[in-house]
Structures are given as C-alpha cells and as structure tokens.
Short mmCIF file of C-alpha atoms in Angstrom, two decimals:
data_model
loop_
_atom_site.label_atom_id
_atom_site.label_comp_id
_atom_site.label_asym_id
_atom_site.label_seq_id
_atom_site.Cartn_x
_atom_site.Cartn_y
_atom_site.Cartn_z
CA MET U 97 -0.02 0.10 0.05
CA ALA U 98 1.71 3.21 -1.13
CA GLU U 99 -0.13 6.43 -2.00
CA LEU U 100 1.94 9.41 -2.75
CA SER U 101 0.73 12.99 -2.67
CA LEU U 102 2.55 15.93 -4.03
CA GLN U 103 0.99 19.07 -2.66
CA HIS U 104 1.83 22.74 -4.05
CA ILE U 105 5.56 21.81 -4.75
CA ASP U 106 7.93 24.34 -6.03
CA LYS U 107 11.57 23.93 -6.59
CA ILE U 108 13.71 27.18 -6.42
CA TYR U 109 17.40 26.87 -6.74
CA ASP U 110 19.83 28.97 -4.84
CA ASN U 111 20.47 31.23 -7.91
CA ASN U 112 16.60 31.97 -7.71
CA VAL U 113 15.92 29.97 -10.95
CA GLN U 114 12.59 28.17 -10.30
CA ALA U 115 12.39 24.78 -11.94
CA VAL U 116 9.00 23.54 -10.69
CA PHE U 117 5.92 25.76 -10.10
CA ASP U 118 2.99 24.55 -7.91
CA PHE U 119 3.21 20.84 -8.75
CA ASN U 120 0.02 18.97 -7.58
CA LEU U 121 -0.46 15.31 -7.90
CA HIS U 122 -2.00 12.33 -6.05
CA VAL U 123 -0.60 8.98 -7.00
CA ASN U 124 -2.91 6.01 -6.13
CA ASP U 125 -1.72 2.71 -4.79
CA GLY U 126 -0.26 0.74 -7.60
CA GLU U 127 -0.57 3.32 -10.15
CA LEU U 128 2.03 4.00 -12.88
CA ILE U 129 2.44 7.64 -13.55
CA VAL U 130 4.64 8.95 -16.24
CA LEU U 131 6.05 12.50 -16.15
CA VAL U 132 6.61 13.54 -19.75
CA GLY U 133 7.89 16.70 -21.28
CA PRO U 134 10.80 18.36 -23.24
CA SER U 135 14.34 18.60 -21.68
CA GLY U 136 14.47 21.11 -19.03
CA CYS U 137 10.73 21.03 -18.13
CA GLY U 138 11.35 20.07 -14.57
CA LYS U 139 10.26 16.45 -14.68
CA SER U 140 13.54 14.90 -13.47
CA THR U 141 13.74 17.66 -10.67
CA THR U 142 10.33 16.59 -9.55
CA LEU U 143 11.33 12.98 -9.34
CA ARG U 144 14.56 13.87 -7.51
CA MET U 145 12.56 15.84 -5.05
CA VAL U 146 10.28 12.84 -4.38
CA ALA U 147 13.39 10.63 -4.14
CA GLY U 148 14.92 13.00 -1.58
CA LEU U 149 17.91 13.85 -3.74
CA GLU U 150 16.75 17.46 -4.11
CA ASP U 151 15.32 19.61 -1.38
CA ILE U 152 11.63 20.75 -1.73
CA SER U 153 11.61 24.57 -1.67
CA LYS U 154 7.87 24.81 -0.94
CA GLY U 155 4.91 22.48 -0.62
CA LYS U 156 4.39 19.02 1.03
CA LEU U 157 5.22 15.44 0.06
CA LEU U 158 3.14 12.71 1.69
CA LEU U 159 3.51 9.00 1.44
CA ASP U 160 0.56 7.11 2.87
CA GLY U 161 -0.52 10.20 4.54
CA LYS U 162 2.76 10.73 6.39
CA ASP U 163 4.72 13.96 5.67
CA ILE U 164 8.09 12.97 4.33
CA THR U 165 8.98 16.45 2.81
CA ALA U 166 12.09 16.75 4.95
CA ALA U 167 12.99 13.01 5.40
CA PRO U 168 16.40 11.96 4.06
CA ALA U 169 16.43 9.78 0.99
CA LYS U 170 17.38 6.63 2.83
CA ASP U 171 14.34 6.89 5.11
CA ARG U 172 11.82 7.35 2.28
CA ASP U 173 11.52 3.59 1.31
CA MET U 174 11.70 4.47 -2.39
CA ALA U 175 13.94 2.95 -4.97
CA MET U 176 15.21 4.78 -8.02
CA VAL U 177 16.33 3.37 -11.31
CA PHE U 178 18.63 5.78 -13.30
CA GLN U 179 19.36 6.23 -16.86
CA ASN U 180 23.03 5.30 -16.57
CA TYR U 181 22.31 2.09 -14.60
CA ALA U 182 24.58 3.03 -11.65
CA LEU U 183 25.87 -0.60 -11.32
CA TYR U 184 29.29 -1.53 -9.54
CA GLY U 185 31.45 -2.74 -12.43
CA HIS U 186 33.59 -4.98 -10.15
CA MET U 187 30.65 -6.83 -8.66
CA THR U 188 28.67 -9.55 -10.36
CA VAL U 189 24.96 -9.31 -11.00
CA TYR U 190 24.20 -11.19 -7.83
CA GLU U 191 26.35 -9.03 -5.81
CA ASN U 192 24.98 -5.74 -7.35
CA MET U 193 21.43 -6.90 -6.58
CA ALA U 194 22.13 -8.01 -3.18
CA PHE U 195 24.43 -4.86 -2.32
CA SER U 196 21.58 -2.70 -0.70
CA LEU U 197 20.41 -5.54 1.43
CA THR U 198 24.01 -6.38 2.42
CA LEU U 199 24.58 -2.88 3.60
CA ARG U 200 21.52 -3.26 5.80
CA ASN U 201 22.99 -6.35 7.43
CA GLU U 202 20.05 -8.64 6.25
CA ASN U 203 20.30 -12.28 6.82
CA PRO U 204 22.21 -13.79 3.76
CA ASN U 205 19.80 -16.56 3.24
CA VAL U 206 16.94 -13.87 3.17
CA ILE U 207 19.00 -11.79 0.58
CA HIS U 208 19.51 -14.88 -1.47
CA LYS U 209 15.85 -15.70 -1.68
CA LYS U 210 15.07 -12.06 -2.64
CA VAL U 211 17.75 -11.85 -5.20
CA LEU U 212 16.64 -15.05 -6.92
CA ALA U 213 13.07 -14.00 -6.86
CA ALA U 214 13.92 -10.88 -8.58
CA ALA U 215 16.14 -12.53 -11.08
CA GLU U 216 13.42 -14.93 -11.87
CA ILE U 217 10.96 -11.96 -12.56
CA LEU U 218 13.57 -10.15 -14.77
CA GLY U 219 14.92 -13.36 -16.55
CA LEU U 220 18.44 -12.72 -15.13
CA THR U 221 18.86 -16.08 -13.37
CA SER U 222 21.34 -17.43 -15.91
CA GLN U 223 23.28 -13.94 -15.75
CA LEU U 224 23.90 -13.80 -11.94
CA ASN U 225 27.60 -14.66 -11.97
CA LYS U 226 28.35 -12.20 -14.88
CA LYS U 227 29.74 -8.71 -14.41
CA PRO U 228 27.86 -5.70 -15.77
CA ALA U 229 30.39 -5.24 -18.59
CA GLN U 230 29.52 -8.66 -19.86
CA LEU U 231 25.93 -7.67 -20.15
CA SER U 232 23.94 -5.82 -22.89
CA GLY U 233 22.45 -2.39 -22.17
CA GLY U 234 19.02 -4.01 -21.64
CA GLN U 235 20.14 -6.61 -19.23
CA ARG U 236 22.12 -4.00 -17.28
CA GLN U 237 18.94 -1.92 -16.94
CA ARG U 238 17.14 -4.95 -15.79
CA VAL U 239 19.94 -5.48 -13.10
CA ALA U 240 19.25 -1.99 -12.03
CA MET U 241 15.50 -2.68 -11.75
CA GLY U 242 16.38 -5.97 -9.90
CA ARG U 243 18.40 -4.09 -7.35
CA SER U 244 15.20 -1.93 -6.73
CA ILE U 245 12.91 -4.91 -6.61
CA VAL U 246 14.88 -6.80 -3.97
CA ARG U 247 14.38 -3.72 -1.50
CA ASN U 248 10.60 -4.21 -1.91
CA PRO U 249 10.13 -0.46 -1.63
CA LYS U 250 6.85 1.43 -1.38
CA VAL U 251 7.53 3.48 -4.53
CA PHE U 252 9.63 2.77 -7.58
CA LEU U 253 11.19 5.86 -9.25
CA PHE U 254 12.46 5.58 -12.84
CA ASP U 255 14.54 8.44 -14.31
CA GLU U 256 14.54 7.89 -18.08
CA PRO U 257 15.72 4.29 -17.73
CA LEU U 258 15.47 3.51 -21.55
CA SER U 259 17.29 6.46 -22.90
CA ASN U 260 20.61 4.68 -23.29
CA LEU U 261 19.17 1.60 -25.13
CA ASP U 262 18.76 1.38 -28.97
CA ALA U 263 15.31 1.57 -30.37
CA LYS U 264 14.70 -2.22 -30.50
CA LEU U 265 15.99 -2.90 -27.11
CA ARG U 266 14.07 0.20 -25.78
CA GLY U 267 10.78 -1.37 -27.00
CA ALA U 268 11.51 -4.81 -25.44
CA THR U 269 12.55 -3.33 -22.12
CA ARG U 270 9.54 -1.14 -22.14
CA ARG U 271 7.24 -4.08 -22.42
CA GLU U 272 9.22 -5.74 -19.46
CA ILE U 273 8.80 -2.64 -17.28
CA LEU U 274 5.02 -2.88 -18.16
CA LEU U 275 4.80 -6.59 -17.23
CA LEU U 276 6.90 -5.93 -14.04
CA HIS U 277 4.34 -3.21 -13.04
CA LYS U 278 1.54 -5.67 -13.61
CA ARG U 279 3.24 -8.31 -11.66
CA LEU U 280 4.33 -6.22 -8.69
CA GLN U 281 1.21 -3.86 -8.65
CA ALA U 282 3.64 -1.23 -7.19
CA THR U 283 3.30 2.34 -7.22
CA MET U 284 5.68 3.85 -9.83
CA LEU U 285 6.80 7.30 -10.95
CA TYR U 286 8.41 7.16 -14.32
CA VAL U 287 10.13 10.18 -16.12
CA THR U 288 10.62 10.29 -19.89
CA HIS U 289 10.71 12.72 -22.69
CA ASP U 290 9.61 9.85 -25.06
CA GLN U 291 5.85 10.22 -25.66
CA THR U 292 5.70 6.68 -26.91
CA GLU U 293 6.90 5.43 -23.48
CA ALA U 294 4.46 7.74 -21.84
CA LEU U 295 1.50 6.50 -23.88
CA THR U 296 2.26 2.86 -23.57
CA LEU U 297 3.30 2.55 -20.12
CA ALA U 298 1.27 5.05 -18.17
CA ASP U 299 -1.91 4.74 -16.13
CA ARG U 300 -1.90 8.40 -16.06
CA ILE U 301 0.42 10.94 -17.71
CA VAL U 302 1.62 14.28 -16.34
CA CYS U 303 2.65 16.38 -19.21
CA MET U 304 4.99 19.23 -18.12
CA SER U 305 6.34 22.38 -19.86
CA MET U 306 8.72 25.10 -18.29
CA GLY U 307 8.15 23.82 -14.85
CA HIS U 308 4.42 23.91 -15.06
CA VAL U 309 2.04 20.89 -15.24
CA GLN U 310 0.14 21.29 -18.56
CA GLN U 311 -2.24 18.33 -18.14
CA VAL U 312 -2.87 15.19 -16.08
CA GLY U 313 -4.92 12.35 -17.45
CA THR U 314 -4.97 8.98 -19.13
CA PRO U 315 -2.98 8.59 -22.23
CA LEU U 316 -6.35 8.51 -24.13
CA GLU U 317 -7.28 11.90 -22.63
CA LEU U 318 -4.03 13.50 -23.41
CA TYR U 319 -4.20 12.31 -27.09
CA ASP U 320 -7.94 12.95 -27.57
CA THR U 321 -8.59 15.94 -25.55
CA PRO U 322 -5.57 17.98 -25.23
CA ASN U 323 -5.93 20.98 -22.80
CA ASN U 324 -3.77 23.32 -24.80
CA ILE U 325 -1.58 23.69 -27.86
CA PHE U 326 1.55 22.51 -26.04
CA VAL U 327 -0.04 19.12 -24.90
CA ALA U 328 -1.56 18.73 -28.46
CA SER U 329 1.72 19.31 -30.13
CA PHE U 330 3.86 17.28 -27.76
CA ILE U 331 1.47 14.07 -27.69
CA GLY U 332 1.26 12.41 -30.96
CA LEU U 333 3.79 11.44 -33.62
CA PRO U 334 3.96 13.07 -36.22
CA PRO U 335 2.84 16.17 -34.34
CA MET U 336 -0.52 17.86 -34.74
CA ASN U 337 -0.89 20.33 -37.57
CA PHE U 338 -1.89 23.90 -36.60
CA PHE U 339 -3.45 26.54 -38.72
CA ASP U 340 -4.54 30.06 -37.98
CA VAL U 341 -8.13 30.29 -39.04
CA VAL U 342 -11.21 32.61 -38.63
CA PHE U 343 -14.59 31.19 -37.94
CA GLU U 344 -17.20 32.97 -40.22
CA ASP U 345 -20.48 31.96 -41.69
CA GLY U 346 -20.42 28.48 -40.14
CA VAL U 347 -17.05 27.55 -41.80
CA LEU U 348 -13.24 27.93 -40.74
CA LYS U 349 -11.42 30.09 -43.09
CA GLY U 350 -7.73 29.60 -43.28
CA LYS U 351 -4.96 30.59 -45.73
CA GLY U 352 -6.07 29.00 -49.00
CA PHE U 353 -8.64 26.66 -47.56
CA GLU U 354 -12.12 26.56 -45.93
CA ALA U 355 -13.31 23.86 -43.55
CA ALA U 356 -16.91 23.11 -43.05
CA LEU U 357 -18.16 22.58 -39.47
CA THR U 358 -20.79 20.38 -38.17
CA PRO U 359 -23.73 22.12 -36.12
CA GLU U 360 -22.07 20.73 -32.94
CA GLN U 361 -18.61 22.29 -33.74
CA GLN U 362 -20.35 25.60 -34.64
CA ASP U 363 -21.94 25.53 -31.30
CA ILE U 364 -18.70 25.05 -29.61
CA LEU U 365 -17.23 27.95 -31.33
CA SER U 366 -20.35 30.14 -30.92
CA ASN U 367 -18.28 32.72 -28.72
CA TYR U 368 -15.56 32.94 -31.44
CA VAL U 369 -17.55 34.33 -34.56
CA HIS U 370 -15.32 36.51 -36.68
CA LYS U 371 -12.39 35.72 -34.28
CA GLN U 372 -9.12 34.14 -35.07
CA ILE U 373 -8.57 30.75 -33.63
CA VAL U 374 -6.10 27.86 -34.02
CA LEU U 375 -7.22 24.81 -35.74
CA GLY U 376 -5.43 21.57 -34.74
CA VAL U 377 -5.61 18.44 -36.99
CA ARG U 378 -3.64 15.19 -36.17
CA PRO U 379 -1.87 13.89 -39.36
CA GLU U 380 -3.90 10.57 -38.81
CA ASP U 381 -7.13 12.65 -38.89
CA ILE U 382 -6.47 13.62 -42.51
CA ALA U 383 -7.84 11.52 -45.37
CA GLU U 384 -7.28 11.75 -49.12
CA GLY U 385 -10.11 13.09 -51.14
CA GLY U 386 -12.09 16.14 -50.22
CA SER U 387 -11.82 19.90 -50.99
CA LEU U 388 -8.41 20.67 -49.42
CA PRO U 389 -5.81 21.20 -52.20
CA VAL U 390 -2.36 20.05 -51.35
CA LEU U 391 0.84 20.40 -52.91
CA VAL U 392 3.05 17.30 -52.06
CA THR U 393 6.67 17.92 -51.23
CA ALA U 394 7.61 14.57 -49.62
CA ASN U 395 6.19 11.08 -49.36
CA GLU U 396 7.36 8.56 -46.68
CA ASN U 397 6.15 4.93 -46.95
CA LEU U 398 6.03 3.31 -43.57
CA GLY U 399 4.48 0.18 -44.73
CA MET U 400 1.05 0.23 -43.06
CA ASN U 401 0.88 4.00 -43.49
CA THR U 402 2.27 6.70 -45.66
CA LEU U 403 3.43 10.11 -44.33
CA VAL U 404 2.64 12.87 -46.90
CA HIS U 405 4.08 16.20 -46.32
CA GLY U 406 3.22 19.29 -48.29
CA TYR U 407 1.59 22.71 -48.53
CA ILE U 408 -2.12 23.68 -48.53
CA GLY U 409 -2.61 25.26 -51.91
CA ASP U 410 0.88 26.24 -53.08
CA ARG U 411 4.15 26.82 -51.51
CA SER U 412 2.95 30.10 -49.86
CA GLY U 413 0.26 28.13 -47.98
CA ASN U 414 0.38 26.35 -44.60
CA ARG U 415 2.59 23.45 -44.12
CA ILE U 416 0.63 20.11 -43.64
CA SER U 417 1.52 16.46 -42.83
CA ALA U 418 -0.87 13.69 -43.26
CA LYS U 419 -0.59 10.00 -42.20
CA LEU U 420 -2.61 8.13 -44.87
CA ARG U 421 -3.51 4.51 -44.41
CA GLY U 422 -1.88 2.12 -46.70
CA TRP U 423 0.87 2.64 -49.41
CA ALA U 424 0.75 5.81 -51.33
CA GLU U 425 2.95 6.74 -54.25
CA HIS U 426 3.01 10.60 -54.27
CA LYS U 427 5.99 12.50 -55.88
CA ASN U 428 7.36 15.81 -55.13
CA GLY U 429 5.21 18.42 -56.99
CA ASP U 430 2.03 16.36 -57.19
CA ARG U 431 -1.19 17.88 -56.55
CA THR U 432 -3.87 16.06 -54.39
CA THR U 433 -6.98 16.74 -52.38
CA MET U 434 -7.48 15.91 -48.74
CA ARG U 435 -9.98 16.39 -45.96
CA PHE U 436 -10.10 16.62 -42.10
CA THR U 437 -11.91 13.86 -40.36
CA ARG U 438 -11.47 15.39 -36.89
CA MET U 439 -10.61 18.82 -35.66
CA HIS U 440 -9.31 20.53 -32.41
CA PHE U 441 -9.81 24.13 -31.72
CA PHE U 442 -7.58 26.36 -29.59
CA ASP U 443 -7.95 29.85 -28.28
CA LYS U 444 -5.29 32.02 -30.17
CA ASP U 445 -4.53 34.13 -27.01
CA THR U 446 -4.57 31.61 -24.17
CA THR U 447 -3.58 28.61 -26.42
CA ASN U 448 -6.08 26.57 -24.36
CA ALA U 449 -8.47 24.11 -25.92
CA ILE U 450 -11.98 25.42 -26.95
CA ARG U 451 -14.50 23.11 -25.64
CA LYS U 452 -18.21 22.90 -25.23
CA GLU U 453 -19.11 24.57 -21.81
CA ALA U 454 -20.87 22.47 -19.41
CA LYS U 455 -24.37 23.73 -18.94
CA MET I 1245 14.59 -29.11 12.06
CA THR I 1246 13.08 -28.43 8.65
CA GLN I 1247 14.05 -24.85 8.91
CA ALA I 1248 17.71 -25.89 9.63
CA ILE I 1249 17.82 -28.14 6.42
CA GLU I 1250 16.17 -25.26 4.47
CA ASP I 1251 18.74 -22.82 5.68
CA ARG I 1252 21.57 -25.19 4.79
CA ASP I 1253 20.09 -25.72 1.39
CA ILE I 1254 19.93 -22.02 0.76
CA GLN I 1255 23.48 -21.56 2.05
CA LEU I 1256 24.67 -24.19 -0.37
CA ASP I 1257 22.62 -22.53 -3.23
CA ARG I 1258 24.09 -19.16 -2.39
CA MET I 1259 27.54 -20.66 -3.03
CA GLN I 1260 26.88 -20.59 -6.69
CA TYR I 1261 26.94 -16.84 -6.73
CA VAL I 1262 28.96 -15.98 -3.58
CA LYS I 1263 32.78 -16.33 -3.86
CA ASN I 1264 34.76 -18.39 -1.39
CA THR I 1265 36.28 -15.27 0.40
CA GLY I 1266 37.17 -17.16 3.48
CA SER I 1267 39.74 -19.37 1.65
CA SER I 1268 41.05 -16.56 -0.47
CA ARG I 1269 41.40 -14.28 2.55
CA LEU I 1270 43.43 -17.13 4.45
CA CYS I 1271 45.71 -17.26 1.39
CA TYR I 1272 46.43 -13.40 1.62
CA LEU I 1273 47.24 -13.83 5.34
CA GLY I 1274 49.57 -16.64 4.39
CA ILE I 1275 51.31 -14.24 1.88
CA LEU I 1276 51.50 -11.55 4.62
CA LEU I 1277 52.94 -14.06 7.22
CA ASN I 1278 55.39 -15.04 4.76
CA VAL I 1279 56.43 -11.43 4.01
CA LEU I 1280 56.95 -10.94 7.84
CA TYR I 1281 58.99 -14.08 7.88
CA PHE I 1282 61.48 -12.92 5.11
CA VAL I 1283 61.64 -9.39 6.41
CA SER I 1284 62.50 -10.72 9.83
CA ILE I 1285 65.14 -13.25 8.56
CA TYR I 1286 67.13 -11.02 6.33
CA LYS I 1287 67.35 -8.45 9.05
CA SER I 1288 69.32 -10.91 11.25
CA ASP I 1289 72.52 -10.94 9.10
CA VAL I 1290 75.63 -11.07 11.04
CA GLY I 1291 79.04 -10.86 9.14
CA SER I 1292 78.61 -12.44 5.84
CA TRP I 1293 76.90 -15.70 6.64
CA TYR I 1294 73.94 -14.90 4.49
CA TYR I 1295 75.94 -14.25 1.46
CA GLN I 1296 75.39 -17.73 0.20
CA ILE I 1297 73.51 -19.72 -2.56
CA LEU I 1298 70.79 -20.91 -0.18
CA VAL I 1299 69.69 -17.29 0.59
CA GLY I 1300 69.60 -16.59 -3.08
CA GLY I 1301 67.33 -19.55 -3.56
CA SER I 1302 65.20 -18.54 -0.65
CA ILE I 1303 64.67 -15.04 -2.19
CA VAL I 1304 63.50 -16.58 -5.48
CA TYR I 1305 61.26 -19.15 -3.75
CA ASN I 1306 59.66 -16.28 -1.86
CA LEU I 1307 58.73 -14.55 -5.04
CA LEU I 1308 57.50 -17.75 -6.46
CA PHE I 1309 55.59 -18.59 -3.40
CA MET I 1310 53.84 -15.28 -3.32
CA LEU I 1311 52.84 -15.63 -7.06
CA MET I 1312 51.59 -19.04 -6.71
CA VAL I 1313 49.60 -18.22 -3.46
CA PHE I 1314 47.90 -15.39 -5.15
CA LEU I 1315 47.03 -17.41 -8.10
CA ALA I 1316 45.66 -20.20 -5.73
CA SER I 1317 43.76 -17.46 -3.78
CA GLU I 1318 41.79 -16.63 -7.07
CA GLY I 1319 41.32 -20.21 -7.73
CA VAL I 1320 39.77 -21.08 -4.31
CA LYS I 1321 37.61 -17.97 -4.62
CA ASN I 1322 35.82 -19.93 -7.36
CA TYR I 1323 35.70 -23.20 -5.50
CA GLN I 1324 38.37 -24.97 -7.84
CA THR I 1325 39.49 -28.00 -6.03
CA ASN I 1326 42.95 -28.48 -7.77
CA TYR I 1327 44.13 -25.21 -6.08
CA SER I 1328 43.57 -26.91 -2.86
CA THR I 1329 46.34 -29.45 -3.73
CA LEU I 1330 48.61 -26.56 -4.59
CA LEU I 1331 47.90 -24.80 -1.35
CA ILE I 1332 48.54 -28.05 0.78
CA ALA I 1333 51.87 -28.45 -1.02
CA LEU I 1334 52.74 -24.80 -0.41
CA GLY I 1335 51.79 -25.07 3.13
CA ALA I 1336 53.98 -28.32 3.61
CA GLY I 1337 56.81 -26.32 1.98
CA GLN I 1338 56.40 -23.54 4.55
CA LEU I 1339 56.77 -26.22 7.32
CA ALA I 1340 59.77 -27.72 5.58
CA ARG I 1341 61.46 -24.25 5.24
CA ILE I 1342 61.71 -24.07 9.00
CA PHE I 1343 64.34 -26.85 8.89
CA ILE I 1344 66.39 -25.21 6.29
CA LEU I 1345 67.44 -21.61 6.43
CA PRO I 1346 66.10 -20.59 9.85
CA LEU I 1347 67.49 -23.70 11.59
CA GLN I 1348 70.80 -23.49 9.86
CA ALA I 1349 71.14 -19.79 10.76
CA HIS I 1350 70.13 -20.61 14.42
CA SER I 1351 72.93 -23.14 14.83
CA ALA I 1352 75.46 -21.16 12.85
CA VAL I 1353 78.09 -19.05 14.61
CA VAL I 1354 80.30 -16.43 12.87
CA LYS I 1355 83.37 -14.52 14.21
CA VAL I 1356 83.03 -10.76 14.60
CA SER I 1357 86.16 -8.87 15.66
CA GLY I 1358 87.40 -12.17 17.07
CA ALA I 1359 84.25 -12.88 19.16
CA GLU I 1360 81.77 -15.70 18.33
CA VAL I 1361 78.18 -14.49 17.66
CA ALA I 1362 75.19 -16.67 16.86
CA VAL I 1363 73.69 -15.74 13.48
CA MET I 1364 70.02 -15.95 14.72
CA GLN I 1365 69.24 -15.58 18.43
CA ASP I 1366 66.63 -17.80 20.01
CA PHE I 1367 64.10 -14.96 20.08
CA GLN I 1368 64.33 -14.35 16.47
CA PHE I 1369 64.38 -18.05 15.65
CA ILE I 1370 61.04 -18.61 17.46
CA ARG I 1371 59.64 -15.56 15.74
CA VAL I 1372 60.42 -16.80 12.18
CA VAL I 1373 59.23 -20.31 13.03
CA ILE I 1374 55.84 -18.86 14.26
CA TYR I 1375 55.66 -16.87 10.97
CA LEU I 1376 56.20 -19.86 8.72
CA ALA I 1377 54.09 -22.28 10.79
CA ALA I 1378 51.16 -19.66 10.86
CA SER I 1379 51.62 -19.21 7.19
CA ALA I 1380 51.53 -22.96 6.63
CA ALA I 1381 48.32 -23.29 8.80
CA CYS I 1382 46.63 -20.57 6.77
CA LEU I 1383 47.27 -22.20 3.46
CA ILE I 1384 46.51 -25.55 4.63
CA ALA I 1385 43.13 -24.26 6.43
CA ALA I 1386 42.20 -22.39 3.01
CA ALA I 1387 42.71 -25.52 1.08
CA VAL I 1388 40.66 -27.73 3.54
CA ILE I 1389 37.80 -25.09 3.67
CA ASN I 1390 37.80 -24.82 -0.15
CA LEU I 1391 37.68 -28.66 -0.50
CA GLN I 1392 34.85 -28.91 1.86
CA LYS I 1393 32.95 -26.13 0.26
CA SER I 1394 33.50 -27.04 -3.25
CA ARG I 1395 32.47 -30.75 -2.55
CA ALA I 1396 29.33 -29.58 -0.78
CA LEU I 1397 28.52 -27.32 -3.68
CA ALA I 1398 29.22 -30.10 -6.35
CA ALA I 1399 26.98 -32.44 -4.39
CA HIS I 1400 24.22 -29.74 -4.09
CA LEU I 1401 24.31 -28.88 -7.80
CA ALA I 1402 24.29 -32.62 -8.69
CA ALA I 1403 21.18 -33.17 -6.29
CA LYS I 1404 19.55 -30.11 -7.68
CA SER I 1405 20.05 -31.13 -11.45
CA ALA I 1406 18.85 -34.74 -10.41
CA GLY I 1407 15.80 -33.19 -8.98
CA GLN I 1408 15.06 -31.07 -11.95
CA ALA I 1409 15.54 -34.10 -14.19
#
C-alpha cells in the first residue's frame, strides 16, 4: 500500500531559478504515473525531489499520509532506477542486486531468496555470475531494476531508464517494465521525454512544460482531448498540424482553404464568431479526397501508413503533414486533395482548448 | 529441523553466486605472514653468513611462493579443487622451510672482531618459526575449507540437477 501525494510543490534553486511551479499530484496505490515533457521542463527535478535527492523549496510530500518532505532519501522507502544504470562494475549481477540488502545487514539467506526471486522475474537467473560489462544495455537496466525490486520499496522511481538503449531494445525493455508493473502492482513514478513510452506505459500521464503541469490524465485523454496547444503538439507522432483560421459563416477560413463545420462544432465555437482561432488536426485525422488542395513535397512510406508532407494550396500556404492509411505513391510536386476527419480548436491568445461549456 | 535443513540448502545454493572469500583471505594472510618471515630473517644478517646460494634460492622461492599463493587465492575464490592441492603443497613447503634456512642460521656461529656471535638468536628463531608455521596453517586451512565447500557445492548442484531431471 503506497499512496503518494505531492501538494503545491515548488523548486527554487539557490540562484533563484525556479524549476518547478506549484506541482500537485495524487498517485494512487499501484498506479504508474509517467512525467513527460521536453528537456528542462522540470520532470527529473520533480522525481529527484520525491526521491529526496533534491530539497523541496515549498509544498508538501506525503507518503501514505505521512509527511516526508524533509525526510532523508534513505528513510523514504523508495527505490530509484537511473538512466546510466549506476551498477558496480567490479561486482557480479548477484552482488549488485544483493548490495543494498547486505549494507542493511540482512540475513544472507533472506537476501539470497530475494535476489533469486527478482532475477526470476527479470529473466536474469542465468546472468547472476556475470559482471555488468558482460551484459547488454537492456540486461544492465534489468539488473538496475532488480536492485530496486529486492528492496521491496513502497514506490519505484524511474529516471529515463531506457534512454541509453537502442530503439529495438527500448521497445523490449518497455514491455518488460509494463509486465513488471502488472506483476508487482507497485506504485511507480516514471520520467521520460519519449511520448511513446508515456502513452504505452502510463496509467496516467503528467505532461510538463517550463516547470508547469500542463495536463494530467490518461494517455487517451491527453491524445484525444489535449488541454492546450503544447499538449496537443507534444503528444502524437508526427505532431499535430496547426492552422490560423477565422470562424465565419459556419466555416473555418484559413490561408487557401475552408473547412466546413458540423452544427455541434459551430456550437462549440459560438463565442468565437469572426475571431481568429487555432485549428489543430492530427496527421492521422487527415484522409485523401475532399476539397483541401495539397501540393505534395515529400512522401514517406512506412508500410502500413504513408506520411505525406506538403503545403495547402501552393508553397505560400500552410505546411501540412498527413498520415494516410496504406501505401501511397505521391511524388514531389504532385497535387492532391485531402479532408479533415477530426478537428481540435484552440484559443489563439490563451492557447487553451476550446470545448463545449458544461451547462 | 526442517528450517535448519532449508537454511543449509539456501547456504549451499548461495555458494553458486558468492565467492569463497574465506579461503582467499586465508591465502592473503599466508602471503602476509611469509612477508613478515623474510623481512625478519634477512634483518638478522651477521658478518657475511647470509651471502650464500641458499639465501639466493630462498629469495627466488619467496617470489614464486607469493605468486603461486595469489594465483591459488583466485582459484579457491571460485571453488576450484585443484588449487587446494597446490595450497597444501605450499603449506607443507612452509613447514619444511623451518628446517632449512632458519634452523641453519640458528645453529650457525660467525666470528665478528674475534668474538663468536650466533647468526640467529633464540627469540628471532622462534619468531620466524611462528611466521612460517602460521603461514602454513593458513594455506592448509584455506585448502581444507575450499575442499569442503566445493565438494558440498558439487553435491548440491548434482542433487539439484537430478531433482530437476
């Protein structure tokens, strides 16, 4: 049982640079929360504050209702897995995994049982006598995870654990982390800048930018109903297309195109008549055919999908990227037509999403 | 009783992953005691008694001894039984050495300025004998512990693989 609560947490460094602003989050028992955002957004700083490796400038950190804001890292009962593994090169896998328990003077037989159980979970049983240098990156990261598992901590903290791995290994290790979470049912906080990791692993995602939380929600919520332009552009690959448009006469008028709206969409934009707004369209919400003229500049076949890049109208128009189903054979300079199957609207000034107000 | 058997089983299982540091540390102690021995014995030179081929051989043997014991310490760390044989031989060698250079030096007398002086006094003789005997004891103990542990581990692994089969 481990519930973590971060209440109004700020991080202000000695040089008065503020890295985290009013961070609020309640992590339920057994939940896997992913902190995602670009480099320098404060996600690792937040994790380090939770671990006790950084002081909390303001706010409260509660673990199972107990205030641990000022508690030293060793007393927090949390285990952290680092990006660079932090393994002891002169020790075997077994010794690395047993090390923290040996330091605590635990019974060697108990340590042995715990290490073997963790090795079994992580598929490291046959590697226990090897040194870290003899292991692949993925195996080393699993050893680092094993070192955390043997401690049986209340909360697991992961700081970009897959960043040092190549793409194939990253995918495999990501699935292992997911299985591990399902098996241990432990509370986990996971930091990454990779949205694929965030979307595939998280029970809930915390999207951060410039030290501020932009949105907290399930992966589907962040993808489907982003709170603002930042979240909409950060989540989704390729990123969402944005166009400056004006809402007039029931249609959206942009540079070189017009998009018809349903009555429901018109209702959502009822307060924005004759005003400029930002139209967001995900590349996967664009289909071929329709009234949108597109000048193709690049065609990337990915097998199942094709990424088509180009301009709306001509080269002076807005850039557009579409993810079309199937194999397409467009060439640079080809002209085609497309249509939007789904649209998102954002306020031009606040960058917040425009949604139907609850009545 | 069942708990004790289970604990013993886990201890044996642990040996697959934990090195035999006990034996290897005894080897290092054996080397240290040998260093104390040769530092003590060469200090006792009186006149030119030590300027002989036996001492030259002793110096070379000391170097070889340290090298071999260090090698054996790494071997016993990994429960390799053949290094136990080497350690027992080296331990016996340490005991035999008591009767070569130290005993000869203890019974030898040289003339210094017309006066007869014992090359090695009783106290010093006892000290080097203790160093050599202790060094031998360490090596033999390391060998015996390694033999016991490696046999127990081998039996455990055999039983385990038979059980799995």
